[in-house]
Amino acid sequence: MLLLAAHALAAPPLPQVAAEGFALSLALSASEATDTLVDTECAPGGNCEALRHRGGWGGTLGLQITPVLGAWLHLGTETVSVQQAEFSGEGFAGDGGVLLNLRPDAPVGATVWASGIYGYSQSTGSNTARRWGLRAGGAARFGVPDDQFVSWVGSEFVVNGDDELSVLSSTVSVPLAAPIPANLVAGFSLLGESMSGLGTAGPRLFLAGDVSVGAESAIRISLGSSF
């Protein structure tokens, strides 16, 4: 159904991969992102802002239960750095969620989603970074799979869970949060012809890309196939 690009960038970039019925999708994806954060326990007037850079690759399993309802699960590697805290580490990240694709047969429709994210990384000095949170969003959708091109634009809200850096050999914890807990999102997908020669039925390759601006500035590219 949909695939999510790497490292818990939670807006689903592929609302629908089949015009009818049940479908699966598998994809590989890569992305780069920068999170704008503040130390929630920072004293007024202090140096409270931080930028977290993330990058890596991963795989996504998408499930289109019907053209209206779907779900996804993503797991991937992640490299994290926060220069302000002198932190650099490697680990993993994942996300999963559910999606409603409204008016799936119409050239103009809408999609709404809710998802959860988790990420963990560790540096060579035993410092760690851990985060989890929730996302909810919606977008206007343009096109259907039979058109072989679908695009969307919308926004999502970020519900902060626990986002924390443990530095100085894990003796100091730094709680982090997004000062503006929202993103603007936009994306596209290109869907190929069926590899079975049965029109739009059967396996289809797709290429998807999307961007976000706000709490996180990110770009991601994904390549996969629906079944």
PDB file of C-alpha atoms in Angstrom:
ATOM      1  CA  MET A   1       0.000   0.000   0.000  1.00  0.00           C
ATOM      2  CA  LEU A   2       2.328   2.647   1.165  1.00  0.00           C
ATOM      3  CA  LEU A   3       5.907   2.817   2.012  1.00  0.00           C
ATOM      4  CA  LEU A   4       7.659   5.001   4.435  1.00  0.00           C
ATOM      5  CA  ALA A   5      11.119   6.188   3.816  1.00  0.00           C
ATOM      6  CA  ALA A   6      13.902   5.669   6.254  1.00  0.00           C
ATOM      7  CA  HIS A   7      14.282   6.713   9.889  1.00  0.00           C
ATOM      8  CA  ALA A   8      10.816   7.370  11.135  1.00  0.00           C
ATOM      9  CA  LEU A   9       9.919  10.157   8.773  1.00  0.00           C
ATOM     10  CA  ALA A  10       6.333   9.487   9.346  1.00  0.00           C
ATOM     11  CA  ALA A  11       4.238  11.001   6.560  1.00  0.00           C
ATOM     12  CA  PRO A  12       3.298   8.093   4.246  1.00  0.00           C
ATOM     13  CA  PRO A  13       4.547   8.900   0.737  1.00  0.00           C
ATOM     14  CA  LEU A  14       2.474   6.335  -1.156  1.00  0.00           C
ATOM     15  CA  PRO A  15      -1.278   6.465  -0.456  1.00  0.00           C
ATOM     16  CA  GLN A  16      -2.257   3.627  -2.822  1.00  0.00           C
ATOM     17  CA  VAL A  17      -0.508   1.150  -5.133  1.00  0.00           C
ATOM     18  CA  ALA A  18      -3.438  -0.798  -6.613  1.00  0.00           C
ATOM     19  CA  ALA A  19      -6.721   0.459  -8.050  1.00  0.00           C
ATOM     20  CA  GLU A  20      -8.714  -2.352  -6.438  1.00  0.00           C
ATOM     21  CA  GLY A  21      -8.625  -4.863  -3.631  1.00  0.00           C
ATOM     22  CA  PHE A  22      -5.812  -6.185  -1.466  1.00  0.00           C
ATOM     23  CA  ALA A  23      -2.137  -5.493  -2.213  1.00  0.00           C
ATOM     24  CA  LEU A  24       1.291  -5.706  -0.609  1.00  0.00           C
ATOM     25  CA  SER A  25       4.314  -3.524  -1.241  1.00  0.00           C
ATOM     26  CA  LEU A  26       7.997  -3.878  -0.420  1.00  0.00           C
ATOM     27  CA  ALA A  27      10.470  -1.026  -0.750  1.00  0.00           C
ATOM     28  CA  LEU A  28      13.990   0.120   0.008  1.00  0.00           C
ATOM     29  CA  SER A  29      14.439   3.764   0.926  1.00  0.00           C
ATOM     30  CA  ALA A  30      17.045   6.315   1.969  1.00  0.00           C
ATOM     31  CA  SER A  31      16.733   9.764   3.465  1.00  0.00           C
ATOM     32  CA  GLU A  32      18.481  12.685   5.094  1.00  0.00           C
ATOM     33  CA  ALA A  33      16.833  14.810   7.778  1.00  0.00           C
ATOM     34  CA  THR A  34      17.561  17.664  10.179  1.00  0.00           C
ATOM     35  CA  ASP A  35      15.424  18.066  13.303  1.00  0.00           C
ATOM     36  CA  THR A  36      15.079  21.491  14.931  1.00  0.00           C
ATOM     37  CA  LEU A  37      15.039  20.971  18.715  1.00  0.00           C
ATOM     38  CA  VAL A  38      15.294  22.786  22.031  1.00  0.00           C
ATOM     39  CA  ASP A  39      16.490  21.638  25.451  1.00  0.00           C
ATOM     40  CA  THR A  40      13.287  21.714  27.532  1.00  0.00           C
ATOM     41  CA  GLU A  41      15.236  22.181  30.781  1.00  0.00           C
ATOM     42  CA  CYS A  42      17.460  24.974  29.486  1.00  0.00           C
ATOM     43  CA  ALA A  43      17.616  28.130  31.601  1.00  0.00           C
ATOM     44  CA  PRO A  44      16.080  31.288  30.057  1.00  0.00           C
ATOM     45  CA  GLY A  45      18.626  33.125  27.962  1.00  0.00           C
ATOM     46  CA  GLY A  46      20.832  30.057  27.599  1.00  0.00           C
ATOM     47  CA  ASN A  47      21.971  28.274  24.452  1.00  0.00           C
ATOM     48  CA  CYS A  48      18.870  26.080  24.231  1.00  0.00           C
ATOM     49  CA  GLU A  49      18.658  25.211  20.519  1.00  0.00           C
ATOM     50  CA  ALA A  50      20.104  22.160  18.792  1.00  0.00           C
ATOM     51  CA  LEU A  51      20.048  20.595  15.335  1.00  0.00           C
ATOM     52  CA  ARG A  52      19.954  16.818  15.014  1.00  0.00           C
ATOM     53  CA  HIS A  53      21.128  15.353  11.696  1.00  0.00           C
ATOM     54  CA  ARG A  54      19.889  11.884  10.739  1.00  0.00           C
ATOM     55  CA  GLY A  55      20.545   9.653   7.755  1.00  0.00           C
ATOM     56  CA  GLY A  56      20.478   6.026   6.660  1.00  0.00           C
ATOM     57  CA  TRP A  57      18.457   3.467   4.769  1.00  0.00           C
ATOM     58  CA  GLY A  58      15.812   0.848   5.476  1.00  0.00           C
ATOM     59  CA  GLY A  59      12.997  -1.366   4.257  1.00  0.00           C
ATOM     60  CA  THR A  60       9.235  -1.045   4.414  1.00  0.00           C
ATOM     61  CA  LEU A  61       6.365  -3.505   4.270  1.00  0.00           C
ATOM     62  CA  GLY A  62       3.081  -1.935   3.157  1.00  0.00           C
ATOM     63  CA  LEU A  63      -0.368  -3.477   3.385  1.00  0.00           C
ATOM     64  CA  GLN A  64      -3.307  -2.231   1.317  1.00  0.00           C
ATOM     65  CA  ILE A  65      -6.267  -3.944   2.966  1.00  0.00           C
ATOM     66  CA  THR A  66      -8.618  -2.075   0.639  1.00  0.00           C
ATOM     67  CA  PRO A  67      -7.995   1.017  -1.544  1.00  0.00           C
ATOM     68  CA  VAL A  68      -9.344   3.034   1.424  1.00  0.00           C
ATOM     69  CA  LEU A  69      -7.555   1.373   4.357  1.00  0.00           C
ATOM     70  CA  GLY A  70      -3.901   0.451   4.764  1.00  0.00           C
ATOM     71  CA  ALA A  71      -1.021   0.040   7.199  1.00  0.00           C
ATOM     72  CA  TRP A  72       2.783  -0.050   7.132  1.00  0.00           C
ATOM     73  CA  LEU A  73       5.858  -1.071   9.111  1.00  0.00           C
ATOM     74  CA  HIS A  74       9.358   0.313   8.513  1.00  0.00           C
ATOM     75  CA  LEU A  75      12.747  -0.644   9.993  1.00  0.00           C
ATOM     76  CA  GLY A  76      16.099   0.864   9.096  1.00  0.00           C
ATOM     77  CA  THR A  77      19.588   1.886  10.111  1.00  0.00           C
ATOM     78  CA  GLU A  78      20.245   5.394  11.379  1.00  0.00           C
ATOM     79  CA  THR A  79      23.256   7.638  11.911  1.00  0.00           C
ATOM     80  CA  VAL A  80      22.618  10.516  14.332  1.00  0.00           C
ATOM     81  CA  SER A  81      24.710  13.582  15.174  1.00  0.00           C
ATOM     82  CA  VAL A  82      24.040  16.587  17.430  1.00  0.00           C
ATOM     83  CA  GLN A  83      26.984  18.969  17.231  1.00  0.00           C
ATOM     84  CA  GLN A  84      25.797  21.128  20.131  1.00  0.00           C
ATOM     85  CA  ALA A  85      26.008  18.098  22.462  1.00  0.00           C
ATOM     86  CA  GLU A  86      29.119  16.653  20.767  1.00  0.00           C
ATOM     87  CA  PHE A  87      27.127  13.491  20.059  1.00  0.00           C
ATOM     88  CA  SER A  88      27.555  11.155  17.088  1.00  0.00           C
ATOM     89  CA  GLY A  89      26.201   7.623  17.045  1.00  0.00           C
ATOM     90  CA  GLU A  90      24.730   4.803  15.003  1.00  0.00           C
ATOM     91  CA  GLY A  91      21.672   2.682  15.614  1.00  0.00           C
ATOM     92  CA  PHE A  92      18.241   1.895  14.228  1.00  0.00           C
ATOM     93  CA  ALA A  93      14.834   3.490  13.796  1.00  0.00           C
ATOM     94  CA  GLY A  94      11.371   2.325  12.933  1.00  0.00           C
ATOM     95  CA  ASP A  95       7.838   3.507  12.430  1.00  0.00           C
ATOM     96  CA  GLY A  96       4.434   2.085  11.690  1.00  0.00           C
ATOM     97  CA  GLY A  97       0.922   3.324  11.287  1.00  0.00           C
ATOM     98  CA  VAL A  98      -2.447   3.255   9.578  1.00  0.00           C
ATOM     99  CA  LEU A  99      -3.782   5.263   6.634  1.00  0.00           C
ATOM    100  CA  LEU A 100      -7.176   6.200   5.218  1.00  0.00           C
ATOM    101  CA  ASN A 101      -7.221   7.037   1.489  1.00  0.00           C
ATOM    102  CA  LEU A 102     -10.473   8.916   0.895  1.00  0.00           C
ATOM    103  CA  ARG A 103     -12.201   8.897  -2.513  1.00  0.00           C
ATOM    104  CA  PRO A 104      -9.675   6.357  -3.934  1.00  0.00           C
ATOM    105  CA  ASP A 105     -11.284   6.268  -7.394  1.00  0.00           C
ATOM    106  CA  ALA A 106     -11.376  10.056  -7.840  1.00  0.00           C
ATOM    107  CA  PRO A 107      -8.557  12.069  -9.459  1.00  0.00           C
ATOM    108  CA  VAL A 108      -8.636  14.427  -6.449  1.00  0.00           C
ATOM    109  CA  GLY A 109      -8.969  12.927  -2.987  1.00  0.00           C
ATOM    110  CA  ALA A 110      -7.471  13.048   0.480  1.00  0.00           C
ATOM    111  CA  THR A 111      -5.433  10.881   2.784  1.00  0.00           C
ATOM    112  CA  VAL A 112      -5.136  10.933   6.576  1.00  0.00           C
ATOM    113  CA  TRP A 113      -2.743   8.932   8.755  1.00  0.00           C
ATOM    114  CA  ALA A 114      -1.572   8.232  12.294  1.00  0.00           C
ATOM    115  CA  SER A 115       1.758   6.654  13.176  1.00  0.00           C
ATOM    116  CA  GLY A 116       4.269   5.939  15.914  1.00  0.00           C
ATOM    117  CA  ILE A 117       8.063   6.278  15.709  1.00  0.00           C
ATOM    118  CA  TYR A 118      11.027   4.965  17.679  1.00  0.00           C
ATOM    119  CA  GLY A 119      14.774   5.490  17.311  1.00  0.00           C
ATOM    120  CA  TYR A 120      17.882   4.482  19.284  1.00  0.00           C
ATOM    121  CA  SER A 121      21.566   5.143  18.639  1.00  0.00           C
ATOM    122  CA  GLN A 122      24.797   4.830  20.623  1.00  0.00           C
ATOM    123  CA  SER A 123      28.229   6.401  20.303  1.00  0.00           C
ATOM    124  CA  THR A 124      31.596   4.773  20.936  1.00  0.00           C
ATOM    125  CA  GLY A 125      31.779   6.620  24.278  1.00  0.00           C
ATOM    126  CA  SER A 126      28.596   4.917  25.586  1.00  0.00           C
ATOM    127  CA  ASN A 127      26.504   8.050  25.022  1.00  0.00           C
ATOM    128  CA  THR A 128      23.015   7.267  23.747  1.00  0.00           C
ATOM    129  CA  ALA A 129      20.112   8.942  21.980  1.00  0.00           C
ATOM    130  CA  ARG A 130      16.574   7.628  22.241  1.00  0.00           C
ATOM    131  CA  ARG A 131      13.263   8.989  21.016  1.00  0.00           C
ATOM    132  CA  TRP A 132       9.677   7.972  20.491  1.00  0.00           C
ATOM    133  CA  GLY A 133       6.590   9.919  19.506  1.00  0.00           C
ATOM    134  CA  LEU A 134       3.323   9.997  17.612  1.00  0.00           C
ATOM    135  CA  ARG A 135       2.336  11.671  14.341  1.00  0.00           C
ATOM    136  CA  ALA A 136      -1.042  12.499  12.811  1.00  0.00           C
ATOM    137  CA  GLY A 137      -1.625  14.266   9.514  1.00  0.00           C
ATOM    138  CA  GLY A 138      -3.554  14.711   6.321  1.00  0.00           C
ATOM    139  CA  ALA A 139      -2.959  15.682   2.702  1.00  0.00           C
ATOM    140  CA  ALA A 140      -4.766  16.415  -0.524  1.00  0.00           C
ATOM    141  CA  ARG A 141      -4.071  13.679  -3.092  1.00  0.00           C
ATOM    142  CA  PHE A 142      -3.918  14.195  -6.857  1.00  0.00           C
ATOM    143  CA  GLY A 143      -4.075  11.206  -9.218  1.00  0.00           C
ATOM    144  CA  VAL A 144      -4.769   7.475  -8.921  1.00  0.00           C
ATOM    145  CA  PRO A 145      -2.567   4.400  -9.574  1.00  0.00           C
ATOM    146  CA  ASP A 146      -3.991   3.895 -13.067  1.00  0.00           C
ATOM    147  CA  ASP A 147      -2.632   7.351 -13.993  1.00  0.00           C
ATOM    148  CA  GLN A 148       0.855   6.065 -13.060  1.00  0.00           C
ATOM    149  CA  PHE A 149       1.549   9.371 -11.273  1.00  0.00           C
ATOM    150  CA  VAL A 150       0.224  10.436  -7.869  1.00  0.00           C
ATOM    151  CA  SER A 151       1.167  13.528  -5.863  1.00  0.00           C
ATOM    152  CA  TRP A 152       0.095  14.950  -2.498  1.00  0.00           C
ATOM    153  CA  VAL A 153       0.578  17.974  -0.250  1.00  0.00           C
ATOM    154  CA  GLY A 154      -0.488  18.465   3.357  1.00  0.00           C
ATOM    155  CA  SER A 155       0.699  18.712   6.942  1.00  0.00           C
ATOM    156  CA  GLU A 156       1.189  16.625  10.057  1.00  0.00           C
ATOM    157  CA  PHE A 157       1.346  17.251  13.804  1.00  0.00           C
ATOM    158  CA  VAL A 158       4.135  15.864  15.977  1.00  0.00           C
ATOM    159  CA  VAL A 159       3.135  14.616  19.433  1.00  0.00           C
ATOM    160  CA  ASN A 160       6.318  14.533  21.500  1.00  0.00           C
ATOM    161  CA  GLY A 161       6.960  11.432  23.536  1.00  0.00           C
ATOM    162  CA  ASP A 162      10.369  10.903  25.111  1.00  0.00           C
ATOM    163  CA  ASP A 163      13.303  12.444  23.190  1.00  0.00           C
ATOM    164  CA  GLU A 164      16.525  12.381  25.154  1.00  0.00           C
ATOM    165  CA  LEU A 165      20.304  12.487  24.795  1.00  0.00           C
ATOM    166  CA  SER A 166      22.488  10.838  27.447  1.00  0.00           C
ATOM    167  CA  VAL A 167      25.977  12.382  27.305  1.00  0.00           C
ATOM    168  CA  LEU A 168      29.192  12.513  29.348  1.00  0.00           C
ATOM    169  CA  SER A 169      29.314   8.693  29.550  1.00  0.00           C
ATOM    170  CA  SER A 170      25.536   8.671  30.076  1.00  0.00           C
ATOM    171  CA  THR A 171      25.749  10.663  33.332  1.00  0.00           C
ATOM    172  CA  VAL A 172      23.835  13.696  31.986  1.00  0.00           C
ATOM    173  CA  SER A 173      20.422  13.496  30.283  1.00  0.00           C
ATOM    174  CA  VAL A 174      19.289  16.241  27.908  1.00  0.00           C
ATOM    175  CA  PRO A 175      15.532  16.248  27.133  1.00  0.00           C
ATOM    176  CA  LEU A 176      14.699  17.576  23.673  1.00  0.00           C
ATOM    177  CA  ALA A 177      11.514  18.734  21.945  1.00  0.00           C
ATOM    178  CA  ALA A 178      10.445  20.386  18.696  1.00  0.00           C
ATOM    179  CA  PRO A 179       9.585  24.075  19.292  1.00  0.00           C
ATOM    180  CA  ILE A 180       7.065  23.953  16.407  1.00  0.00           C
ATOM    181  CA  PRO A 181       5.513  20.450  16.533  1.00  0.00           C
ATOM    182  CA  ALA A 182       4.307  20.352  12.926  1.00  0.00           C
ATOM    183  CA  ASN A 183       5.536  19.671   9.388  1.00  0.00           C
ATOM    184  CA  LEU A 184       4.453  20.642   5.899  1.00  0.00           C
ATOM    185  CA  VAL A 185       4.735  17.584   3.639  1.00  0.00           C
ATOM    186  CA  ALA A 186       4.620  16.949  -0.098  1.00  0.00           C
ATOM    187  CA  GLY A 187       5.484  14.011  -2.326  1.00  0.00           C
ATOM    188  CA  PHE A 188       4.964  12.016  -5.487  1.00  0.00           C
ATOM    189  CA  SER A 189       4.974   8.450  -6.765  1.00  0.00           C
ATOM    190  CA  LEU A 190       5.618   7.056 -10.238  1.00  0.00           C
ATOM    191  CA  LEU A 191       4.055   3.641 -10.829  1.00  0.00           C
ATOM    192  CA  GLY A 192       5.072   1.398 -13.713  1.00  0.00           C
ATOM    193  CA  GLU A 193       3.025  -0.925 -15.858  1.00  0.00           C
ATOM    194  CA  SER A 194       2.186  -4.374 -14.541  1.00  0.00           C
ATOM    195  CA  MET A 195       5.066  -6.820 -14.981  1.00  0.00           C
ATOM    196  CA  SER A 196       2.533  -9.606 -15.634  1.00  0.00           C
ATOM    197  CA  GLY A 197       1.208  -8.002 -18.837  1.00  0.00           C
ATOM    198  CA  LEU A 198      -2.273  -7.751 -17.321  1.00  0.00           C
ATOM    199  CA  GLY A 199      -2.727  -3.976 -17.540  1.00  0.00           C
ATOM    200  CA  THR A 200      -2.562  -2.440 -14.063  1.00  0.00           C
ATOM    201  CA  ALA A 201      -3.068  -5.802 -12.301  1.00  0.00           C
ATOM    202  CA  GLY A 202      -0.106  -7.774 -11.020  1.00  0.00           C
ATOM    203  CA  PRO A 203       3.315  -6.657  -9.709  1.00  0.00           C
ATOM    204  CA  ARG A 204       4.267  -3.038 -10.419  1.00  0.00           C
ATOM    205  CA  LEU A 205       7.497  -1.155  -9.745  1.00  0.00           C
ATOM    206  CA  PHE A 206       7.257   2.291  -8.195  1.00  0.00           C
ATOM    207  CA  LEU A 207       9.526   5.217  -7.376  1.00  0.00           C
ATOM    208  CA  ALA A 208       8.454   7.621  -4.633  1.00  0.00           C
ATOM    209  CA  GLY A 209       9.915  10.785  -3.179  1.00  0.00           C
ATOM    210  CA  ASP A 210       8.797  13.286  -0.578  1.00  0.00           C
ATOM    211  CA  VAL A 211       9.944  16.238   1.501  1.00  0.00           C
ATOM    212  CA  SER A 212       8.992  17.776   4.830  1.00  0.00           C
ATOM    213  CA  VAL A 213       9.649  21.227   6.305  1.00  0.00           C
ATOM    214  CA  GLY A 214       9.048  22.305   9.897  1.00  0.00           C
ATOM    215  CA  ALA A 215       9.950  20.296  12.975  1.00  0.00           C
ATOM    216  CA  GLU A 216      12.091  18.271  10.590  1.00  0.00           C
ATOM    217  CA  SER A 217      13.518  19.222   7.210  1.00  0.00           C
ATOM    218  CA  ALA A 218      13.872  16.006   5.251  1.00  0.00           C
ATOM    219  CA  ILE A 219      14.103  14.492   1.796  1.00  0.00           C
ATOM    220  CA  ARG A 220      13.691  10.811   0.963  1.00  0.00           C
ATOM    221  CA  ILE A 221      13.601   8.517  -2.049  1.00  0.00           C
ATOM    222  CA  SER A 222      12.107   5.021  -2.151  1.00  0.00           C
ATOM    223  CA  LEU A 223      12.077   2.257  -4.752  1.00  0.00           C
ATOM    224  CA  GLY A 224       9.862  -0.797  -4.500  1.00  0.00           C
ATOM    225  CA  SER A 225       7.242  -3.090  -5.953  1.00  0.00           C
ATOM    226  CA  SER A 226       3.601  -3.837  -5.249  1.00  0.00           C
ATOM    227  CA  PHE A 227       2.102  -7.328  -5.473  1.00  0.00           C
TER     228      PHE A 227
END
